[in-house]
Tab-separated table of C-alpha atoms in Angstrom:
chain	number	residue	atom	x	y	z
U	1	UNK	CA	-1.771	40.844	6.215
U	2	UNK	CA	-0.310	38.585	8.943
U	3	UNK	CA	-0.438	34.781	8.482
U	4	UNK	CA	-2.963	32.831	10.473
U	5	UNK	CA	-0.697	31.504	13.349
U	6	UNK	CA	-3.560	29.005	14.168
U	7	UNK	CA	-3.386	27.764	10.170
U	8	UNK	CA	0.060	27.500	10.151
U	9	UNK	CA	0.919	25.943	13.672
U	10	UNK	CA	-2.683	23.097	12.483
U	11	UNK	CA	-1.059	22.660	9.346
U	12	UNK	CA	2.472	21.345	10.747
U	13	UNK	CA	0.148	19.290	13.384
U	14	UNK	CA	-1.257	17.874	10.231
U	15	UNK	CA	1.959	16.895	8.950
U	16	UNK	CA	3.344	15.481	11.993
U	17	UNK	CA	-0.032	12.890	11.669
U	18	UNK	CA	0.800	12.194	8.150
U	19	UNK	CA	4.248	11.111	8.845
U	20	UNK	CA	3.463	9.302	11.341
U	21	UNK	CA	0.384	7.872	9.167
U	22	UNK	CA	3.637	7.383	6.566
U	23	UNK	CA	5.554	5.357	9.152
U	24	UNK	CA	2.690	3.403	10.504
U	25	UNK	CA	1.745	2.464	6.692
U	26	UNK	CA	5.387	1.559	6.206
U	27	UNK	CA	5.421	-0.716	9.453
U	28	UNK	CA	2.415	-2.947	8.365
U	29	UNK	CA	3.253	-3.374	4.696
U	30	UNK	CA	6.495	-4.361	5.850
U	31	UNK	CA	5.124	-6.923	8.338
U	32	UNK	CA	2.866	-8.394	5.758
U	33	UNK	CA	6.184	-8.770	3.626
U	34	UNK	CA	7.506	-10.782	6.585
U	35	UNK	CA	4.712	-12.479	6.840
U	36	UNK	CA	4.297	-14.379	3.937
U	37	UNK	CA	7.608	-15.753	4.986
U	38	UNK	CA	9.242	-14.717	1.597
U	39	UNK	CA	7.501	-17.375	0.191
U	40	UNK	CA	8.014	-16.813	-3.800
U	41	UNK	CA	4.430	-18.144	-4.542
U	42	UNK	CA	2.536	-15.439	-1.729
U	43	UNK	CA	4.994	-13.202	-4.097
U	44	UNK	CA	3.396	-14.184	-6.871
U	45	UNK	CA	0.361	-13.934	-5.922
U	46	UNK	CA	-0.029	-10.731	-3.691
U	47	UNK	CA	2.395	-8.170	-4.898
U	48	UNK	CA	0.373	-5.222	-3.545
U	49	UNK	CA	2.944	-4.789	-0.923
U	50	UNK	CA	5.138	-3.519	-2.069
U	51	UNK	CA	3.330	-0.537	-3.657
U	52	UNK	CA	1.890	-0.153	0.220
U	53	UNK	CA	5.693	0.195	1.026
U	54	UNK	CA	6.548	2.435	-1.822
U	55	UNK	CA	3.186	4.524	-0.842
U	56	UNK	CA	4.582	5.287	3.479
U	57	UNK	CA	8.341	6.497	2.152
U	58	UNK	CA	6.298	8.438	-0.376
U	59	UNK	CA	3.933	9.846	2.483
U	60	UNK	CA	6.674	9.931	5.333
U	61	UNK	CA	8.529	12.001	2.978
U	62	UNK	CA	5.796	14.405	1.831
U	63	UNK	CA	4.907	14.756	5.699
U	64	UNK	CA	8.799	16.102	6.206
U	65	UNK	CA	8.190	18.590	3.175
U	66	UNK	CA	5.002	20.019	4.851
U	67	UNK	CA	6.329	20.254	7.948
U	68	UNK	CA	9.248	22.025	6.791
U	69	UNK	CA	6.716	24.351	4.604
U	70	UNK	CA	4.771	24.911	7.448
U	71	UNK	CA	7.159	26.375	10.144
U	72	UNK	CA	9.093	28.188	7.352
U	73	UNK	CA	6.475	29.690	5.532
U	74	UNK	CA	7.848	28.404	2.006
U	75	UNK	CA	5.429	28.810	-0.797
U	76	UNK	CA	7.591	26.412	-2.848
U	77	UNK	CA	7.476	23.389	-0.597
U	78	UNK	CA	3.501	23.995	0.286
U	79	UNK	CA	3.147	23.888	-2.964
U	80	UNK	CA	5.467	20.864	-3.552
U	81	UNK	CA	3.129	19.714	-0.952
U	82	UNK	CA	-0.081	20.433	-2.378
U	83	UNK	CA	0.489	18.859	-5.417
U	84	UNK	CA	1.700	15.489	-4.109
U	85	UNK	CA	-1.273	15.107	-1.519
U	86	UNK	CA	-3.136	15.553	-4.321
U	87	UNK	CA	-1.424	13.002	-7.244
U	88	UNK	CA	-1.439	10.150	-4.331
U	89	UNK	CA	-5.287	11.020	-3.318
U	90	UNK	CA	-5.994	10.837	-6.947
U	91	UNK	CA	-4.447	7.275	-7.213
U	92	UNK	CA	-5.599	5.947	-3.895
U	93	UNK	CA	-8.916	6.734	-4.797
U	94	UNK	CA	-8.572	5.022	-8.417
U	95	UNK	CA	-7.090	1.695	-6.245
U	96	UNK	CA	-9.852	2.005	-3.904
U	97	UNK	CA	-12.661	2.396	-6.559
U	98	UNK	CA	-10.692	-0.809	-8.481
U	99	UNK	CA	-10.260	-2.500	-5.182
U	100	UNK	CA	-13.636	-2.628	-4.342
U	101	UNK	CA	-15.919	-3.709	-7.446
U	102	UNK	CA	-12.675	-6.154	-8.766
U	103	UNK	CA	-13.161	-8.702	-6.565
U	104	UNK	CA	-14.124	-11.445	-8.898
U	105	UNK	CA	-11.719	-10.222	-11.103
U	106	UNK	CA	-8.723	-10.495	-8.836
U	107	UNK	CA	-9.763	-14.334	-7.465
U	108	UNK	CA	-9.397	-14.624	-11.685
U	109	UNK	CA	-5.708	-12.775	-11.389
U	110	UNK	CA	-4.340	-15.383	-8.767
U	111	UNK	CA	-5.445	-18.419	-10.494
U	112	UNK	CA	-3.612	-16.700	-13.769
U	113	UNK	CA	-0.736	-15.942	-11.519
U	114	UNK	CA	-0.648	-19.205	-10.266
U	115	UNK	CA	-1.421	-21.064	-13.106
U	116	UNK	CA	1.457	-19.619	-14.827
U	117	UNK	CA	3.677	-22.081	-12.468
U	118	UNK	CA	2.101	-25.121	-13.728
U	119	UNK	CA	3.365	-27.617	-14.269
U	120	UNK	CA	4.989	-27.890	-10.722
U	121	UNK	CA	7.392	-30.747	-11.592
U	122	UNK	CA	9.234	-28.548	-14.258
U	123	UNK	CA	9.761	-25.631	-11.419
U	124	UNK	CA	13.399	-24.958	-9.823
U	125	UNK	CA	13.655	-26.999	-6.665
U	126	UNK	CA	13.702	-23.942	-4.588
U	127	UNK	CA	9.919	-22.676	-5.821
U	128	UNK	CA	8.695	-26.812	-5.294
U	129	UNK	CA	10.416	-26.101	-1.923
U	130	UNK	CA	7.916	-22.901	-0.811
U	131	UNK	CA	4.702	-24.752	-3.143
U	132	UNK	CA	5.412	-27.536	-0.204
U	133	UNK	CA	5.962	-25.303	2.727
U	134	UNK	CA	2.960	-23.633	1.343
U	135	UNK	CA	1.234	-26.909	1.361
U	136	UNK	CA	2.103	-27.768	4.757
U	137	UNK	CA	1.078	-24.363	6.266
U	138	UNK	CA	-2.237	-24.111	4.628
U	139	UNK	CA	-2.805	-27.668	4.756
U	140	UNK	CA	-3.821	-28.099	1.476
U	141	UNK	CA	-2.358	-29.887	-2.135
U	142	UNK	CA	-1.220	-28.160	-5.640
U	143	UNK	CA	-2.071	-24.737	-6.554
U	144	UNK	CA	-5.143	-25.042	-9.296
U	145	UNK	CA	-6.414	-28.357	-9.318
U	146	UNK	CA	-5.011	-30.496	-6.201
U	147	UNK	CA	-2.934	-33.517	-6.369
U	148	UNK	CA	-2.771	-33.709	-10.303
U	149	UNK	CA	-0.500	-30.070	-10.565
U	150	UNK	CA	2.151	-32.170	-9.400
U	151	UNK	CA	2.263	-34.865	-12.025
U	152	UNK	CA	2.857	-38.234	-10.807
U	153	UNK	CA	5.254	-37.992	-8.103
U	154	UNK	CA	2.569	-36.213	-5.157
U	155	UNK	CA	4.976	-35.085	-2.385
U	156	UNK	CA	3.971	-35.647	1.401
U	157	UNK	CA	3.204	-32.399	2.348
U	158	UNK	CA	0.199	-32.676	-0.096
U	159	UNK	CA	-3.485	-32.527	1.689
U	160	UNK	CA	-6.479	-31.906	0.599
U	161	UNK	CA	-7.988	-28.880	-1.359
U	162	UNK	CA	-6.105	-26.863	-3.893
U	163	UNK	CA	-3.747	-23.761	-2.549
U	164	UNK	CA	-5.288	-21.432	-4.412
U	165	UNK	CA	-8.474	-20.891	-1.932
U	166	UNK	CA	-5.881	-20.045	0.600
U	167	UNK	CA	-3.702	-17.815	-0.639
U	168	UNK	CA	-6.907	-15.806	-2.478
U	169	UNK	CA	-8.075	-15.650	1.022
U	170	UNK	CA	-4.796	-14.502	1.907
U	171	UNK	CA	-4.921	-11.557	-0.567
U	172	UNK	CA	-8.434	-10.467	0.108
U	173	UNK	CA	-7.715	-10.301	3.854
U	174	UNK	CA	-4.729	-7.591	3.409
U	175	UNK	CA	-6.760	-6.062	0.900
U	176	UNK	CA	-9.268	-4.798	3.130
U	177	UNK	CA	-6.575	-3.780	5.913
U	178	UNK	CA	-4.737	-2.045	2.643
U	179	UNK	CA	-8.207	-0.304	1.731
U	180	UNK	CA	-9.280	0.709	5.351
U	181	UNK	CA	-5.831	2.299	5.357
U	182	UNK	CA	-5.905	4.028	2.277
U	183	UNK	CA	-9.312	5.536	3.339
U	184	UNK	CA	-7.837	7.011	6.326
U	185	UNK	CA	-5.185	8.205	4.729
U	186	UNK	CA	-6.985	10.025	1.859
U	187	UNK	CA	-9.193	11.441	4.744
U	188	UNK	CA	-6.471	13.100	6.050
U	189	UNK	CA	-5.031	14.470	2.692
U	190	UNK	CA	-8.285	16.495	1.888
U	191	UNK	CA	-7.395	18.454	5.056
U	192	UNK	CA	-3.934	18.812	4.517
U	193	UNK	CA	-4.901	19.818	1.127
U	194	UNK	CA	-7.109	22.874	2.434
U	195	UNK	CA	-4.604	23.659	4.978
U	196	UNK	CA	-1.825	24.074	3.065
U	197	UNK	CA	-3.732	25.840	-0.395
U	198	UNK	CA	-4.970	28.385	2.574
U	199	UNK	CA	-1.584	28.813	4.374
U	200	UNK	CA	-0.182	29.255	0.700
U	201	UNK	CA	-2.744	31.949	-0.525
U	202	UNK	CA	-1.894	33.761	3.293
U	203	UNK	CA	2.147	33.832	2.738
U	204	UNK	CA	1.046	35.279	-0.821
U	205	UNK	CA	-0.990	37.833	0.035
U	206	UNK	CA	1.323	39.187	2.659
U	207	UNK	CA	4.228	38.983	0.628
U	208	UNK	CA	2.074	41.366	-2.150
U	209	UNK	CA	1.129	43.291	0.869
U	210	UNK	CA	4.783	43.971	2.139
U	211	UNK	CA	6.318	44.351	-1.380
Protein backbone atom coordinates (compact mmCIF):
# COMPACT_ATOMS: atom_id res chain seq x y z
CA UNK A 1 0.00 0.00 0.00
CA UNK A 2 1.45 3.29 -1.33
CA UNK A 3 1.22 6.44 0.84
CA UNK A 4 -1.32 9.06 -0.10
CA UNK A 5 0.96 11.60 -1.97
CA UNK A 6 -1.95 14.15 -1.62
CA UNK A 7 -1.89 13.40 2.50
CA UNK A 8 1.55 13.67 2.74
CA UNK A 9 2.44 16.70 0.37
CA UNK A 10 -1.26 18.62 2.63
CA UNK A 11 0.29 17.57 5.66
CA UNK A 12 3.81 19.44 5.13
CA UNK A 13 1.48 22.45 3.68
CA UNK A 14 -0.02 22.22 7.09
CA UNK A 15 3.15 22.54 8.77
CA UNK A 16 4.55 25.22 6.77
CA UNK A 17 1.10 27.32 8.16
CA UNK A 18 1.85 26.32 11.62
CA UNK A 19 5.28 27.65 11.61
CA UNK A 20 4.49 30.40 10.21
CA UNK A 21 1.34 30.61 12.71
CA UNK A 22 4.53 29.89 15.33
CA UNK A 23 6.44 32.91 14.04
CA UNK A 24 3.55 35.23 13.66
CA UNK A 25 2.51 34.28 17.44
CA UNK A 26 6.11 34.91 18.40
CA UNK A 27 6.15 38.43 16.58
CA UNK A 28 3.07 39.86 18.48
CA UNK A 29 3.82 38.55 21.96
CA UNK A 30 7.06 40.01 21.49
CA UNK A 31 5.67 43.41 20.43
CA UNK A 32 3.32 43.48 23.33
CA UNK A 33 6.59 42.88 25.49
CA UNK A 34 7.91 46.05 23.84
CA UNK A 35 5.08 47.63 24.31
CA UNK A 36 4.56 47.96 27.75
CA UNK A 37 7.85 49.72 27.56
CA UNK A 38 9.45 47.25 30.13
CA UNK A 39 7.61 48.93 32.55
CA UNK A 40 8.06 46.59 35.84
CA UNK A 41 4.43 47.37 37.01
CA UNK A 42 2.67 46.25 33.21
CA UNK A 43 5.14 43.21 34.35
CA UNK A 44 3.46 42.77 37.21
CA UNK A 45 0.45 42.94 36.17
CA UNK A 46 0.19 41.13 32.70
CA UNK A 47 2.66 38.34 32.65
CA UNK A 48 0.74 36.33 30.03
CA UNK A 49 3.37 37.19 27.58
CA UNK A 50 5.57 35.57 28.07
CA UNK A 51 3.82 32.17 28.05
CA UNK A 52 2.46 33.60 24.39
CA UNK A 53 6.29 33.72 23.63
CA UNK A 54 7.15 30.43 25.14
CA UNK A 55 3.86 28.98 23.21
CA UNK A 56 5.36 30.33 19.07
CA UNK A 57 9.12 28.70 19.79
CA UNK A 58 7.08 25.78 21.07
CA UNK A 59 4.81 25.82 17.82
CA UNK A 60 7.61 27.11 15.33
CA UNK A 61 9.47 24.21 16.52
CA UNK A 62 6.78 21.51 16.34
CA UNK A 63 5.97 22.97 12.73
CA UNK A 64 9.91 22.07 11.77
CA UNK A 65 9.31 18.46 13.28
CA UNK A 66 6.19 17.92 11.04
CA UNK A 67 7.58 19.17 8.23
CA UNK A 68 10.53 17.10 8.52
CA UNK A 69 8.02 13.99 9.31
CA UNK A 70 6.14 14.78 6.47
CA UNK A 71 8.62 14.77 3.48
CA UNK A 72 10.54 11.90 5.17
CA UNK A 73 7.93 9.69 6.01
CA UNK A 74 9.20 9.21 9.77
CA UNK A 75 6.75 7.52 11.99
CA UNK A 76 8.80 8.72 14.98
CA UNK A 77 8.65 12.45 14.38
CA UNK A 78 4.71 12.26 13.20
CA UNK A 79 4.29 10.84 16.12
CA UNK A 80 6.52 13.28 18.11
CA UNK A 81 4.20 15.47 16.27
CA UNK A 82 0.99 14.13 17.11
CA UNK A 83 1.46 14.12 20.55
CA UNK A 84 2.60 17.73 20.98
CA UNK A 85 -0.33 19.23 18.78
CA UNK A 86 -2.23 17.51 21.00
CA UNK A 87 -0.64 18.44 24.82
CA UNK A 88 -0.68 22.31 23.56
CA UNK A 89 -4.48 21.96 22.15
CA UNK A 90 -5.26 20.43 25.43
CA UNK A 91 -3.82 23.48 27.36
CA UNK A 92 -4.94 26.18 25.00
CA UNK A 93 -8.25 25.02 25.34
CA UNK A 94 -8.02 24.86 29.35
CA UNK A 95 -6.59 28.84 29.00
CA UNK A 96 -9.30 29.61 26.71
CA UNK A 97 -12.14 27.99 28.79
CA UNK A 98 -10.30 29.97 32.04
CA UNK A 99 -9.85 33.00 29.91
CA UNK A 100 -13.21 33.45 29.13
CA UNK A 101 -15.58 32.94 32.31
CA UNK A 102 -12.43 34.54 34.71
CA UNK A 103 -12.94 37.81 33.92
CA UNK A 104 -14.02 39.15 37.23
CA UNK A 105 -11.62 37.08 38.69
CA UNK A 106 -8.59 38.41 36.89
CA UNK A 107 -9.71 42.43 37.43
CA UNK A 108 -9.43 40.74 41.31
CA UNK A 109 -5.69 39.29 40.30
CA UNK A 110 -4.34 42.84 39.22
CA UNK A 111 -5.56 44.71 42.13
CA UNK A 112 -3.74 41.70 44.29
CA UNK A 113 -0.81 42.11 42.02
CA UNK A 114 -0.78 45.59 42.43
CA UNK A 115 -1.65 45.91 45.78
CA UNK A 116 1.23 43.87 46.72
CA UNK A 117 3.43 47.18 45.83
CA UNK A 118 1.75 49.26 48.31
CA UNK A 119 2.93 51.24 49.98
CA UNK A 120 4.62 53.15 47.01
CA UNK A 121 6.93 55.32 49.18
CA UNK A 122 8.77 52.16 50.58
CA UNK A 123 9.43 50.90 46.73
CA UNK A 124 13.12 51.09 45.11
CA UNK A 125 13.38 54.37 43.26
CA UNK A 126 13.55 52.62 40.01
CA UNK A 127 9.78 50.88 40.40
CA UNK A 128 8.45 54.77 41.82
CA UNK A 129 10.25 55.72 38.55
CA UNK A 130 7.86 53.37 36.01
CA UNK A 131 4.56 53.88 38.84
CA UNK A 132 5.25 57.72 37.54
CA UNK A 133 5.91 57.11 33.93
CA UNK A 134 2.93 54.94 34.30
CA UNK A 135 1.12 57.83 35.75
CA UNK A 136 2.03 60.17 33.16
CA UNK A 137 1.12 57.84 30.22
CA UNK A 138 -2.21 56.81 31.46
CA UNK A 139 -2.87 60.01 32.97
CA UNK A 140 -3.96 58.86 36.05
CA UNK A 141 -2.62 58.79 40.12
CA UNK A 142 -1.50 55.66 42.46
CA UNK A 143 -2.28 52.19 41.66
CA UNK A 144 -5.41 51.14 44.14
CA UNK A 145 -6.77 54.05 45.65
CA UNK A 146 -5.36 57.41 43.92
CA UNK A 147 -3.37 60.04 45.53
CA UNK A 148 -3.29 58.39 49.11
CA UNK A 149 -0.92 55.08 47.73
CA UNK A 150 1.69 57.52 47.74
CA UNK A 151 1.68 58.69 51.32
CA UNK A 152 2.21 62.25 51.82
CA UNK A 153 4.66 63.32 49.38
CA UNK A 154 2.08 63.07 45.87
CA UNK A 155 4.57 63.39 42.96
CA UNK A 156 3.62 65.63 39.83
CA UNK A 157 2.96 63.18 37.47
CA UNK A 158 -0.10 62.25 39.68
CA UNK A 159 -3.74 62.89 37.92
CA UNK A 160 -6.74 61.79 38.51
CA UNK A 161 -8.20 58.18 38.80
CA UNK A 162 -6.32 55.24 40.17
CA UNK A 163 -3.85 53.15 37.61
CA UNK A 164 -5.36 50.20 38.14
CA UNK A 165 -8.49 50.83 35.60
CA UNK A 166 -5.83 51.29 33.04
CA UNK A 167 -3.61 48.77 33.17
CA UNK A 168 -6.80 46.09 33.77
CA UNK A 169 -7.89 47.56 30.56
CA UNK A 170 -4.57 47.00 29.34
CA UNK A 171 -4.66 43.24 30.17
CA UNK A 172 -8.13 42.54 28.97
CA UNK A 173 -7.34 44.14 25.59
CA UNK A 174 -4.29 41.57 24.82
CA UNK A 175 -6.33 39.02 26.27
CA UNK A 176 -8.76 38.90 23.64
CA UNK A 177 -5.99 39.33 20.78
CA UNK A 178 -4.17 36.30 22.93
CA UNK A 179 -7.61 34.29 22.83
CA UNK A 180 -8.58 35.05 19.12
CA UNK A 181 -5.09 33.70 18.48
CA UNK A 182 -5.18 30.74 20.41
CA UNK A 183 -8.53 29.84 18.67
CA UNK A 184 -6.96 29.94 15.38
CA UNK A 185 -4.30 28.18 16.32
CA UNK A 186 -6.11 25.21 17.97
CA UNK A 187 -8.22 25.26 14.70
CA UNK A 188 -5.43 24.44 12.85
CA UNK A 189 -4.02 21.69 15.23
CA UNK A 190 -7.24 19.47 14.91
CA UNK A 191 -6.24 19.22 11.23
CA UNK A 192 -2.78 18.70 11.64
CA UNK A 193 -3.78 16.23 14.15
CA UNK A 194 -5.88 14.09 11.51
CA UNK A 195 -3.31 14.61 8.97
CA UNK A 196 -0.56 13.40 10.55
CA UNK A 197 -2.48 10.20 12.74
CA UNK A 198 -3.60 9.31 8.90
CA UNK A 199 -0.17 9.81 7.20
CA UNK A 200 1.18 7.74 10.30
CA UNK A 201 -1.34 4.74 10.06
CA UNK A 202 -0.37 4.92 5.86
CA UNK A 203 3.66 4.66 6.44
CA UNK A 204 2.53 1.71 8.89
CA UNK A 205 0.58 -0.18 6.89
CA UNK A 206 2.98 -0.13 4.01
CA UNK A 207 5.84 -0.85 5.99
CA UNK A 208 3.70 -4.28 7.28
CA UNK A 209 2.86 -4.60 3.69
CA UNK A 210 6.56 -4.56 2.35
CA UNK A 211 8.03 -6.51 5.34
Amino acid sequence: MAVNKCVKYLLFLFNLLFWISGCIILGVSIYLKVSKNGNVIMDEAVPFVDLLIAVGVIIMVLGFLGCCGAIKENRCMLILFFVGLLLIFILLLIAGILGAVGEKKSQVWVKESLGKLLPLRDQKPDVQTDIQKLEVEAKCCGLINGASDWGSTVPSSCNCCPCVKFVTSFMEKHAIIALGIAFGVAVLMLFGMAFAMTLYCQIGKRDANTA
